[in-house]
């Protein structure tokens, strides 16, 4: 007996979707001892206080300046010179 189903169907290339990732966690307990030692050191301090003094004096100086001009011609005042 021979069966005929008609023409072959068109076949597209496959669509590949991203891989779905699953994670399974497996745990095992491990005991880790932690030792926290402590120590106290007592420190005695001696402080030297250095006191600095800066004495300061002041003085005043009087300064005088002179200027001489040669003006030429007769003197502008009646007594001459």
PDB file of C-alpha atoms in Angstrom:
ATOM      1  CA  UNK A   1       0.000   0.000   0.000  1.00  0.00           C
ATOM      2  CA  UNK A   2       1.335   3.351  -1.018  1.00  0.00           C
ATOM      3  CA  UNK A   3       0.284   6.663   0.630  1.00  0.00           C
ATOM      4  CA  UNK A   4       0.713   9.994  -0.927  1.00  0.00           C
ATOM      5  CA  UNK A   5       0.684  13.133   1.234  1.00  0.00           C
ATOM      6  CA  UNK A   6       1.241  15.810  -1.316  1.00  0.00           C
ATOM      7  CA  UNK A   7       4.244  18.147  -1.768  1.00  0.00           C
ATOM      8  CA  UNK A   8       6.881  18.409   0.927  1.00  0.00           C
ATOM      9  CA  UNK A   9       6.389  21.356   3.344  1.00  0.00           C
ATOM     10  CA  UNK A  10       8.824  24.269   3.447  1.00  0.00           C
ATOM     11  CA  UNK A  11      11.203  23.945   6.412  1.00  0.00           C
ATOM     12  CA  UNK A  12      12.683  27.063   7.972  1.00  0.00           C
ATOM     13  CA  UNK A  13      16.030  27.085   9.814  1.00  0.00           C
ATOM     14  CA  UNK A  14      15.576  26.513  13.537  1.00  0.00           C
ATOM     15  CA  UNK A  15      15.319  29.443  15.961  1.00  0.00           C
ATOM     16  CA  UNK A  16      17.669  28.851  18.848  1.00  0.00           C
ATOM     17  CA  UNK A  17      16.698  30.671  22.031  1.00  0.00           C
ATOM     18  CA  UNK A  18      19.244  31.672  24.743  1.00  0.00           C
ATOM     19  CA  UNK A  19      20.066  28.926  27.151  1.00  0.00           C
ATOM     20  CA  UNK A  20      18.082  29.016  30.355  1.00  0.00           C
ATOM     21  CA  UNK A  21      20.552  28.628  33.199  1.00  0.00           C
ATOM     22  CA  UNK A  22      19.550  27.027  36.466  1.00  0.00           C
ATOM     23  CA  UNK A  23      21.744  27.052  39.554  1.00  0.00           C
ATOM     24  CA  UNK A  24      21.594  24.638  42.441  1.00  0.00           C
ATOM     25  CA  UNK A  25      23.427  25.547  45.644  1.00  0.00           C
ATOM     26  CA  UNK A  26      24.866  22.853  47.876  1.00  0.00           C
ATOM     27  CA  UNK A  27      26.189  23.824  51.308  1.00  0.00           C
ATOM     28  CA  UNK A  28      28.465  22.198  53.829  1.00  0.00           C
ATOM     29  CA  UNK A  29      29.232  23.776  57.213  1.00  0.00           C
ATOM     30  CA  UNK A  30      32.827  24.185  58.358  1.00  0.00           C
ATOM     31  CA  UNK A  31      33.716  25.553  61.796  1.00  0.00           C
ATOM     32  CA  UNK A  32      36.514  28.152  61.822  1.00  0.00           C
ATOM     33  CA  UNK A  33      37.620  29.180  65.330  1.00  0.00           C
ATOM     34  CA  UNK A  34      38.496  32.883  65.700  1.00  0.00           C
ATOM     35  CA  UNK A  35      40.643  33.982  68.629  1.00  0.00           C
ATOM     36  CA  UNK A  36      40.681  37.688  69.504  1.00  0.00           C
ATOM     37  CA  UNK A  37      43.405  38.377  72.079  1.00  0.00           C
ATOM     38  CA  UNK A  38      43.657  41.806  73.714  1.00  0.00           C
ATOM     39  CA  UNK A  39      46.445  43.693  75.476  1.00  0.00           C
ATOM     40  CA  UNK A  40      46.541  46.977  77.384  1.00  0.00           C
ATOM     41  CA  UNK A  41      49.662  49.154  77.442  1.00  0.00           C
ATOM     42  CA  UNK A  42      49.878  51.938  80.008  1.00  0.00           C
ATOM     43  CA  UNK A  43      51.898  54.923  78.772  1.00  0.00           C
ATOM     44  CA  UNK A  44      53.130  57.616  81.158  1.00  0.00           C
ATOM     45  CA  UNK A  45      53.620  61.003  79.506  1.00  0.00           C
ATOM     46  CA  UNK A  46      55.760  63.947  80.542  1.00  0.00           C
ATOM     47  CA  UNK A  47      55.061  67.181  78.717  1.00  0.00           C
ATOM     48  CA  UNK A  48      57.673  69.898  78.258  1.00  0.00           C
ATOM     49  CA  UNK A  49      56.002  73.244  77.670  1.00  0.00           C
ATOM     50  CA  UNK A  50      58.380  75.508  75.822  1.00  0.00           C
ATOM     51  CA  UNK A  51      57.365  79.118  76.332  1.00  0.00           C
ATOM     52  CA  UNK A  52      58.686  81.508  73.705  1.00  0.00           C
ATOM     53  CA  UNK A  53      58.791  85.250  74.266  1.00  0.00           C
ATOM     54  CA  UNK A  54      59.248  87.831  71.550  1.00  0.00           C
ATOM     55  CA  UNK A  55      60.018  91.219  73.074  1.00  0.00           C
ATOM     56  CA  UNK A  56      59.478  94.023  70.603  1.00  0.00           C
ATOM     57  CA  UNK A  57      60.498  97.638  70.688  1.00  0.00           C
ATOM     58  CA  UNK A  58      59.458 100.575  68.534  1.00  0.00           C
ATOM     59  CA  UNK A  59      61.101 103.842  67.661  1.00  0.00           C
ATOM     60  CA  UNK A  60      60.100 106.961  65.741  1.00  0.00           C
ATOM     61  CA  UNK A  61      62.309 108.742  63.270  1.00  0.00           C
ATOM     62  CA  UNK A  62      61.636 112.255  62.034  1.00  0.00           C
ATOM     63  CA  UNK A  63      62.765 112.870  58.500  1.00  0.00           C
ATOM     64  CA  UNK A  64      63.238 116.240  56.785  1.00  0.00           C
ATOM     65  CA  UNK A  65      63.686 116.755  53.067  1.00  0.00           C
ATOM     66  CA  UNK A  66      64.791 119.843  51.108  1.00  0.00           C
ATOM     67  CA  UNK A  67      64.378 120.762  47.484  1.00  0.00           C
ATOM     68  CA  UNK A  68      66.175 123.624  45.731  1.00  0.00           C
ATOM     69  CA  UNK A  69      64.829 125.121  42.516  1.00  0.00           C
ATOM     70  CA  UNK A  70      66.600 127.537  40.187  1.00  0.00           C
ATOM     71  CA  UNK A  71      63.757 129.791  39.023  1.00  0.00           C
ATOM     72  CA  UNK A  72      65.762 132.540  37.207  1.00  0.00           C
ATOM     73  CA  UNK A  73      64.508 136.156  36.823  1.00  0.00           C
ATOM     74  CA  UNK A  74      63.738 138.636  39.622  1.00  0.00           C
ATOM     75  CA  UNK A  75      62.582 137.480  43.044  1.00  0.00           C
ATOM     76  CA  UNK A  76      58.797 137.540  43.539  1.00  0.00           C
ATOM     77  CA  UNK A  77      59.062 139.369  46.879  1.00  0.00           C
ATOM     78  CA  UNK A  78      59.938 143.060  47.456  1.00  0.00           C
ATOM     79  CA  UNK A  79      63.144 142.690  49.492  1.00  0.00           C
ATOM     80  CA  UNK A  80      65.031 141.100  46.647  1.00  0.00           C
ATOM     81  CA  UNK A  81      67.669 138.467  47.134  1.00  0.00           C
TER      82      UNK A  81
END
